[in-house]
Amino acid sequence: MKRTFTGITLLGILIMVFLSGYFIGSHKVLEVRQKPVLGIDDKSKIEEQRINEKSQVVMEKEYKRCQHVVISEFEPKEQLLGKSLSEISRIYSPQNGFTVSLQGDSLCIHQIIDDWCPLDKEKYRLKEYQGKVAVYQGPDKDNEVLLRVTSISMETLPAEIQSTIREGKYEFNNEELLNDALENLDEY
């Protein structure tokens, strides 16, 4: 009997707690106010904030074709000193592919570029050209340029290397790595 009474009492308490929470939540008795991310309540204060010597200015370049984002310090920072976010937004406008944001004392200028990033444009690839190993440069197989044809005959290379070259898997990020590979292939 005591056990049943204790169980009913606990169940009653749980139901009361649930109903109290439901009532408070549904009637918005408690109002929670969130602080803004920048710590500034008024948007006009953000517009008044100006870039100064201590401000960090970051440039983000997003390349659409390779989907890489290159982040660097914004070099002509002096051009922005004393300017507000709205003034900078007029210079670096969305019509020209820019978005500008200010968080605290950090300004971010984000640009979307419909091209390949510089690193992808500089990629080298070995392929076959008229029975010889050739050097191509470009971001991918469809956007490359033949730079030179070497004296290395494809026939002298092991079958595995031949197929790898024909599949376009011999790819290098810089000329030094390319030249090392060519020296190794020249030994066959």
XYZ file of N, CA and C in Angstrom:
564
model
N 0.815 -1.181 0.000
C 0.000 0.000 0.000
C 0.866 1.255 0.000
N 1.930 1.230 0.841
C 2.835 2.376 0.888
C 3.507 2.594 -0.459
N 3.866 1.500 -1.101
C 4.530 1.557 -2.395
C 3.603 2.170 -3.442
N 2.372 1.800 -3.447
C 1.391 2.336 -4.384
C 1.197 3.823 -4.137
N 1.098 4.227 -2.880
C 0.919 5.639 -2.538
C 2.128 6.465 -2.985
N 3.336 5.951 -2.781
C 4.558 6.637 -3.194
C 4.599 6.761 -4.715
N 4.238 5.709 -5.426
C 4.220 5.732 -6.890
C 3.231 6.743 -7.413
N 2.037 6.798 -6.827
C 1.007 7.748 -7.260
C 1.457 9.167 -6.961
N 2.087 9.387 -5.823
C 2.576 10.717 -5.444
C 3.647 11.178 -6.441
N 4.602 10.327 -6.758
C 5.650 10.679 -7.728
C 5.056 10.961 -9.103
N 4.111 10.161 -9.510
C 3.453 10.383 -10.796
C 2.729 11.723 -10.807
N 2.074 12.045 -9.714
C 1.368 13.326 -9.598
C 2.333 14.498 -9.665
N 3.474 14.378 -9.005
C 4.485 15.437 -9.023
C 5.025 15.605 -10.437
N 5.322 14.508 -11.122
C 5.828 14.569 -12.497
C 4.827 15.244 -13.430
N 3.556 14.909 -13.272
C 2.522 15.528 -14.115
C 2.430 17.011 -13.836
N 2.522 17.427 -12.576
C 2.461 18.861 -12.220
C 3.668 19.615 -12.792
N 4.856 19.015 -12.709
C 6.058 19.647 -13.250
C 5.921 19.786 -14.765
N 5.446 18.739 -15.441
C 5.264 18.788 -16.883
C 4.254 19.879 -17.269
N 3.123 19.920 -16.585
C 2.099 20.919 -16.902
C 2.593 22.334 -16.618
N 3.356 22.521 -15.551
C 3.921 23.845 -15.238
C 4.868 24.291 -16.349
N 5.721 23.378 -16.791
C 6.643 23.705 -17.876
C 5.910 24.021 -19.158
N 4.871 23.249 -19.450
C 4.082 23.501 -20.657
C 3.412 24.865 -20.577
N 2.830 25.192 -19.432
C 2.143 26.466 -19.258
C 3.108 27.639 -19.411
N 4.260 27.539 -18.788
C 5.256 28.617 -18.873
C 5.755 28.763 -20.304
N 6.043 27.650 -20.961
C 6.550 27.698 -22.336
C 5.527 28.207 -23.328
N 4.293 27.804 -23.192
C 3.278 28.182 -24.172
C 2.776 29.608 -23.963
N 2.867 30.133 -22.774
C 2.389 31.490 -22.510
C 3.503 32.524 -22.455
N 4.706 32.094 -22.773
C 5.858 32.987 -22.850
C 5.989 33.868 -21.611
N 5.862 33.252 -20.470
C 6.017 33.982 -19.226
C 7.458 34.436 -19.079
N 8.392 33.575 -19.446
C 9.795 33.925 -19.370
C 10.265 34.386 -20.738
N 10.790 35.573 -20.825
C 11.309 36.076 -22.089
C 12.824 36.127 -21.998
N 13.484 35.446 -22.920
C 14.938 35.413 -22.938
C 15.407 36.364 -24.028
N 16.299 37.258 -23.660
C 16.826 38.213 -24.619
C 18.241 37.793 -24.988
N 18.494 37.584 -26.298
C 19.813 37.191 -26.743
C 20.670 38.425 -26.970
N 21.937 38.284 -26.633
C 22.880 39.362 -26.895
C 23.316 39.284 -28.347
N 23.482 40.415 -29.003
C 23.968 40.376 -30.382
C 25.413 39.885 -30.438
N 25.789 39.307 -31.572
C 27.123 38.734 -31.745
C 28.200 39.789 -31.568
N 27.969 40.975 -32.103
C 28.981 42.016 -32.041
C 28.984 42.770 -30.718
N 27.992 42.543 -29.888
C 27.915 43.274 -28.636
C 27.391 44.686 -28.847
N 26.774 44.926 -29.979
C 26.232 46.248 -30.284
C 24.752 46.066 -30.554
N 23.895 46.756 -29.768
C 22.460 46.597 -29.918
C 21.924 47.311 -31.149
N 22.478 48.441 -31.484
C 21.950 49.271 -32.549
C 22.779 49.093 -33.815
N 22.105 48.792 -34.929
C 22.817 48.563 -36.189
C 23.535 49.827 -36.654
N 23.020 50.981 -36.295
C 23.663 52.228 -36.713
C 25.047 52.370 -36.081
N 25.251 51.762 -34.917
C 26.566 51.811 -34.280
C 27.587 51.013 -35.088
N 27.128 49.929 -35.738
C 28.023 49.145 -36.593
C 28.457 50.006 -37.768
N 27.503 50.727 -38.343
C 27.808 51.577 -39.493
C 28.770 52.704 -39.095
N 28.696 53.165 -37.849
C 29.567 54.248 -37.394
C 30.995 53.764 -37.157
N 31.145 52.491 -36.851
C 32.469 51.952 -36.571
C 33.342 52.103 -37.820
N 34.543 52.569 -37.623
C 35.437 52.838 -38.747
C 36.698 51.985 -38.649
N 37.285 51.710 -39.802
C 38.512 50.930 -39.861
C 39.665 51.810 -39.410
N 40.472 51.273 -38.503
C 41.625 52.031 -38.015
C 42.884 51.179 -38.135
N 43.990 51.693 -37.650
C 45.286 50.987 -37.749
C 45.247 49.621 -37.076
N 44.468 49.482 -35.996
C 44.417 48.227 -35.252
C 43.454 47.217 -35.874
N 42.620 47.644 -36.778
C 41.643 46.751 -37.409
C 42.358 45.703 -38.249
N 41.845 44.495 -38.184
C 42.358 43.417 -39.023
C 41.472 43.355 -40.261
N 42.098 43.362 -41.429
C 41.354 43.285 -42.681
C 41.804 42.020 -43.421
N 40.851 41.136 -43.679
C 41.126 39.848 -44.306
C 40.445 39.803 -45.670
N 41.162 39.245 -46.639
C 40.622 39.057 -47.984
C 40.409 37.575 -48.217
N 39.186 37.191 -48.564
C 38.862 35.811 -48.900
C 38.487 35.768 -50.375
N 39.213 34.964 -51.142
C 38.892 34.801 -52.556
C 38.384 33.377 -52.756
N 37.130 33.275 -53.174
C 36.515 31.974 -53.414
C 36.468 31.739 -54.922
N 37.161 30.698 -55.363
C 37.237 30.370 -56.780
C 36.166 29.334 -57.100
N 35.233 29.696 -57.979
C 34.081 28.844 -58.261
C 34.443 27.553 -58.989
N 35.426 27.581 -59.871
C 35.706 26.395 -60.686
C 36.363 25.278 -59.886
N 37.240 25.607 -58.968
C 37.899 24.568 -58.168
C 37.347 24.521 -56.746
N 36.538 25.508 -56.388
C 35.903 25.625 -55.074
C 36.903 25.779 -53.933
N 38.079 26.340 -54.234
C 39.061 26.638 -53.191
C 38.839 28.050 -52.683
N 39.147 28.261 -51.415
C 39.075 29.592 -50.818
C 40.485 29.950 -50.362
N 40.983 31.068 -50.868
C 42.313 31.545 -50.508
C 42.131 32.733 -49.574
N 42.683 32.623 -48.370
C 42.546 33.672 -47.363
C 43.889 34.344 -47.168
N 43.888 35.669 -47.211
C 45.127 36.418 -47.025
C 44.812 37.757 -46.368
N 45.867 38.407 -45.942
C 45.711 39.746 -45.388
C 45.454 40.707 -46.544
N 44.569 41.664 -46.328
C 44.234 42.637 -47.365
C 45.360 43.657 -47.432
N 46.060 43.667 -48.556
C 47.263 44.505 -48.685
C 46.990 46.019 -48.712
N 46.082 46.508 -49.554
C 45.908 47.971 -49.568
C 45.006 48.460 -48.424
N 45.339 48.053 -47.199
C 44.543 48.407 -46.023
C 44.448 49.925 -45.847
N 45.498 50.640 -46.254
C 45.522 52.101 -46.084
C 44.341 52.765 -46.787
N 43.871 52.161 -47.887
C 42.741 52.719 -48.632
C 41.447 52.684 -47.827
N 41.390 51.803 -46.825
C 40.165 51.615 -46.053
C 40.168 52.361 -44.723
N 41.305 52.885 -44.319
C 41.402 53.560 -43.015
C 40.424 54.728 -42.945
N 39.675 54.761 -41.841
C 38.718 55.830 -41.611
C 37.362 55.610 -42.255
N 37.205 54.552 -43.020
C 35.939 54.292 -43.710
C 35.044 53.395 -42.848
N 33.728 53.576 -43.013
C 32.749 52.753 -42.314
C 32.404 51.539 -43.174
N 31.643 50.625 -42.592
C 31.243 49.418 -43.307
C 30.411 49.767 -44.549
N 29.512 50.729 -44.429
C 28.684 51.090 -45.581
C 29.527 51.723 -46.693
N 30.533 52.507 -46.337
C 31.414 53.098 -47.352
C 32.235 52.019 -48.056
N 32.718 51.055 -47.287
C 33.508 49.961 -47.862
C 32.622 49.081 -48.742
N 31.359 48.880 -48.331
C 30.426 48.069 -49.114
C 30.109 48.700 -50.461
N 30.193 50.013 -50.535
C 29.978 50.680 -51.829
C 31.165 50.454 -52.760
N 32.367 50.412 -52.188
C 33.576 50.178 -53.000
C 33.630 48.723 -53.436
N 33.408 47.806 -52.493
C 33.440 46.370 -52.759
C 32.001 45.866 -52.736
N 31.297 46.103 -53.822
C 29.858 45.858 -53.889
C 29.514 44.433 -54.325
N 28.320 43.988 -53.964
C 27.857 42.661 -54.395
C 27.762 42.546 -55.924
N 27.517 43.637 -56.606
C 27.449 43.604 -58.071
C 28.789 43.196 -58.680
N 29.875 43.447 -57.956
C 31.212 43.076 -58.424
C 31.713 41.776 -57.799
N 30.805 41.036 -57.145
C 31.162 39.733 -56.586
C 31.705 39.777 -55.168
N 31.508 40.880 -54.456
C 32.043 41.021 -53.103
C 30.933 40.989 -52.059
N 31.277 40.501 -50.880
C 30.466 40.709 -49.682
C 31.428 41.176 -48.595
N 30.965 42.101 -47.800
C 31.795 42.701 -46.757
C 31.097 42.492 -45.423
N 31.852 42.029 -44.421
C 31.277 41.846 -43.093
C 32.266 42.328 -42.041
N 31.703 42.787 -40.946
C 32.508 43.318 -39.851
C 32.101 42.607 -38.573
N 33.073 41.986 -37.920
C 32.829 41.335 -36.637
C 33.847 41.869 -35.649
N 33.368 42.643 -34.707
C 34.275 43.264 -33.747
C 35.171 44.242 -34.470
N 36.473 44.004 -34.409
C 37.438 44.884 -35.057
C 38.050 44.209 -36.287
N 37.371 43.173 -36.812
C 37.875 42.450 -37.977
C 36.932 42.622 -39.160
N 37.494 43.091 -40.255
C 36.746 43.278 -41.488
C 37.106 42.144 -42.437
N 36.100 41.526 -43.043
C 36.324 40.460 -44.008
C 35.739 40.895 -45.350
N 36.584 40.886 -46.371
C 36.143 41.172 -47.734
C 36.189 39.840 -48.472
N 35.022 39.351 -48.875
C 34.896 38.048 -49.530
C 34.572 38.287 -51.002
N 35.352 37.666 -51.881
C 35.150 37.828 -53.315
C 34.933 36.470 -53.956
N 33.953 36.386 -54.843
C 33.701 35.167 -55.594
C 34.222 35.385 -57.005
N 35.113 34.486 -57.438
C 35.775 34.605 -58.739
C 35.417 33.382 -59.579
N 34.922 33.620 -60.784
C 34.541 32.527 -61.678
C 35.759 32.080 -62.485
N 36.689 31.411 -61.788
C 37.927 30.966 -62.412
C 38.559 29.904 -61.519
N 39.722 29.433 -61.915
C 40.512 28.496 -61.127
C 41.443 29.289 -60.221
N 41.794 28.736 -59.082
C 42.750 29.392 -58.189
C 44.143 29.342 -58.830
N 45.046 30.239 -58.426
C 46.397 30.257 -59.005
C 47.141 28.924 -58.882
N 46.958 28.208 -57.781
C 47.640 26.918 -57.616
C 47.159 25.890 -58.634
N 45.873 25.871 -58.890
C 45.345 24.922 -59.872
C 45.778 25.287 -61.286
N 45.888 26.565 -61.576
C 46.340 26.985 -62.908
C 47.779 26.571 -63.163
N 48.559 26.421 -62.101
C 49.979 26.089 -62.219
C 50.256 24.591 -62.196
N 49.236 23.760 -62.075
C 49.455 22.311 -62.024
C 50.059 21.811 -63.330
N 50.940 20.826 -63.181
C 51.568 20.171 -64.331
C 51.100 18.725 -64.372
N 51.041 18.184 -65.579
C 50.585 16.819 -65.756
C 51.361 16.191 -66.899
N 51.713 14.933 -66.728
C 52.393 14.191 -67.793
C 51.355 13.377 -68.546
N 51.463 13.454 -69.887
C 50.566 12.702 -70.750
C 51.349 12.196 -71.945
N 50.700 11.365 -72.721
C 51.340 10.853 -73.933
C 50.995 11.763 -75.112
N 52.015 12.057 -75.911
C 51.813 12.826 -77.139
C 52.668 12.193 -78.231
N 52.031 11.578 -79.200
C 52.695 10.920 -80.328
C 53.811 9.962 -79.873
N 53.483 9.151 -78.859
C 54.418 8.134 -78.394
C 55.474 8.633 -77.426
N 55.458 9.910 -77.107
C 56.438 10.496 -76.177
C 55.718 11.012 -74.931
N 56.487 11.200 -73.866
C 55.946 11.803 -72.644
C 55.930 13.314 -72.849
N 54.781 13.912 -72.630
C 54.622 15.349 -72.817
C 54.213 16.001 -71.503
N 54.520 17.295 -71.393
C 54.188 18.078 -70.193
C 53.053 19.036 -70.543
N 51.984 18.947 -69.775
C 50.835 19.835 -69.936
C 50.688 20.661 -68.665
N 50.114 21.840 -68.827
C 49.878 22.695 -67.659
C 48.440 23.185 -67.690
N 47.810 23.186 -66.518
C 46.444 23.674 -66.395
C 45.735 23.034 -65.226
N 44.556 23.536 -64.922
C 43.834 23.077 -63.733
C 43.257 21.669 -63.844
N 42.896 21.249 -65.054
C 42.359 19.902 -65.235
C 42.570 19.458 -66.680
N 42.159 18.239 -66.978
C 42.389 17.658 -68.300
C 41.707 18.443 -69.418
N 40.598 19.087 -69.093
C 39.838 19.819 -70.114
C 40.334 21.247 -70.316
N 41.159 21.741 -69.428
C 41.630 23.133 -69.488
C 43.148 23.191 -69.352
N 43.823 22.467 -70.201
C 45.277 22.426 -70.107
C 45.911 22.814 -71.439
N 47.208 23.135 -71.355
C 47.975 23.559 -72.521
C 49.228 22.689 -72.611
N 49.543 22.255 -73.815
C 50.760 21.485 -74.032
C 51.952 22.429 -73.935
N 52.863 22.147 -72.974
C 54.048 22.989 -72.805
C 55.232 22.482 -73.618
N 55.483 21.173 -73.520
C 56.619 20.618 -74.263
C 56.490 19.104 -74.369
N 57.164 18.565 -75.358
C 57.230 17.119 -75.551
C 58.659 16.706 -75.235
N 58.804 15.725 -74.360
C 60.143 15.272 -73.957
C 60.654 14.231 -74.944
N 61.884 13.813 -74.748
C 62.473 12.765 -75.590
C 62.223 11.374 -75.007
N 61.478 11.299 -73.897
C 61.201 10.017 -73.238
C 60.111 9.282 -74.016
N 60.464 8.102 -74.489
C 59.515 7.283 -75.250
C 58.615 6.518 -74.284
N 57.332 6.495 -74.579
C 56.387 5.767 -73.730
C 56.702 4.271 -73.737
N 57.203 3.756 -74.836
C 57.489 2.320 -74.966
C 58.563 1.843 -74.000
N 59.466 2.729 -73.599
C 60.559 2.332 -72.708
C 60.125 2.272 -71.244
N 58.965 2.805 -70.953
C 58.480 2.844 -69.562
C 57.765 1.552 -69.201
N 57.820 1.148 -67.929
C 57.060 -0.026 -67.488
C 55.563 0.164 -67.770
N 54.866 -0.920 -67.985
C 53.437 -0.886 -68.342
C 52.602 -0.132 -67.302
N 52.945 -0.322 -66.037
C 52.192 0.338 -64.961
C 52.331 1.864 -65.063
N 53.528 2.346 -65.315
C 53.759 3.791 -65.449
C 53.080 4.321 -66.710
N 53.122 3.542 -67.790
C 52.452 3.952 -69.024
C 50.959 4.174 -68.791
N 50.322 3.214 -68.118
C 48.878 3.347 -67.884
C 48.571 4.499 -66.931
N 49.422 4.716 -65.950
C 49.222 5.833 -65.022
C 49.334 7.165 -65.753
N 50.294 7.273 -66.666
C 50.443 8.502 -67.454
C 49.240 8.686 -68.364
N 48.795 7.626 -69.003
C 47.635 7.715 -69.908
C 46.361 8.080 -69.162
N 46.273 7.699 -67.891
C 45.107 8.047 -67.068
C 45.203 9.466 -66.511
N 46.319 10.132 -66.734
C 46.484 11.514 -66.259
C 46.735 11.627 -64.773
N 47.288 10.573 -64.177
C 47.505 10.573 -62.725
C 48.878 11.096 -62.325
N 49.735 11.364 -63.293
C 51.035 11.967 -62.980
C 50.838 13.476 -62.966
N 50.484 14.000 -61.802
C 50.157 15.422 -61.662
C 51.057 16.035 -60.596
N 51.516 17.273 -60.832
C 52.482 17.909 -59.934
C 52.061 19.351 -59.660
N 52.287 19.790 -58.428
C 51.891 21.148 -58.033
C 52.925 22.203 -58.381
N 54.155 21.785 -58.693
C 55.157 22.782 -59.071
C 56.168 22.175 -60.043
N 56.956 23.041 -60.645
C 57.886 22.623 -61.688
C 59.029 21.770 -61.136
N 59.417 22.018 -59.901
C 60.497 21.247 -59.290
C 60.123 19.770 -59.162
N 58.912 19.505 -58.689
C 58.444 18.119 -58.570
C 58.303 17.480 -59.946
N 57.849 18.253 -60.907
C 57.732 17.759 -62.283
C 59.093 17.333 -62.823
N 60.096 18.202 -62.654
C 61.435 17.895 -63.170
C 62.050 16.675 -62.493
N 61.799 16.511 -61.189
C 62.279 15.311 -60.487
C 61.668 14.050 -61.101
N 60.379 14.095 -61.379
C 59.710 12.935 -61.966
C 60.242 12.645 -63.361
N 60.470 13.702 -64.148
C 60.998 13.507 -65.503
C 62.398 12.887 -65.469
N 63.214 13.318 -64.505
C 64.557 12.721 -64.368
C 64.461 11.237 -64.049
N 63.516 10.887 -63.172
C 63.344 9.477 -62.824
C 62.845 8.668 -64.022
N 61.938 9.218 -64.798
C 61.420 8.518 -65.967
C 62.472 8.393 -67.059
N 63.385 9.337 -67.112
C 64.425 9.340 -68.143
C 65.401 8.174 -67.949
N 65.425 7.593 -66.762
C 66.335 6.490 -66.478
C 65.866 5.155 -67.070
N 64.637 5.082 -67.553
C 64.117 3.816 -68.089
C 64.581 3.608 -69.505
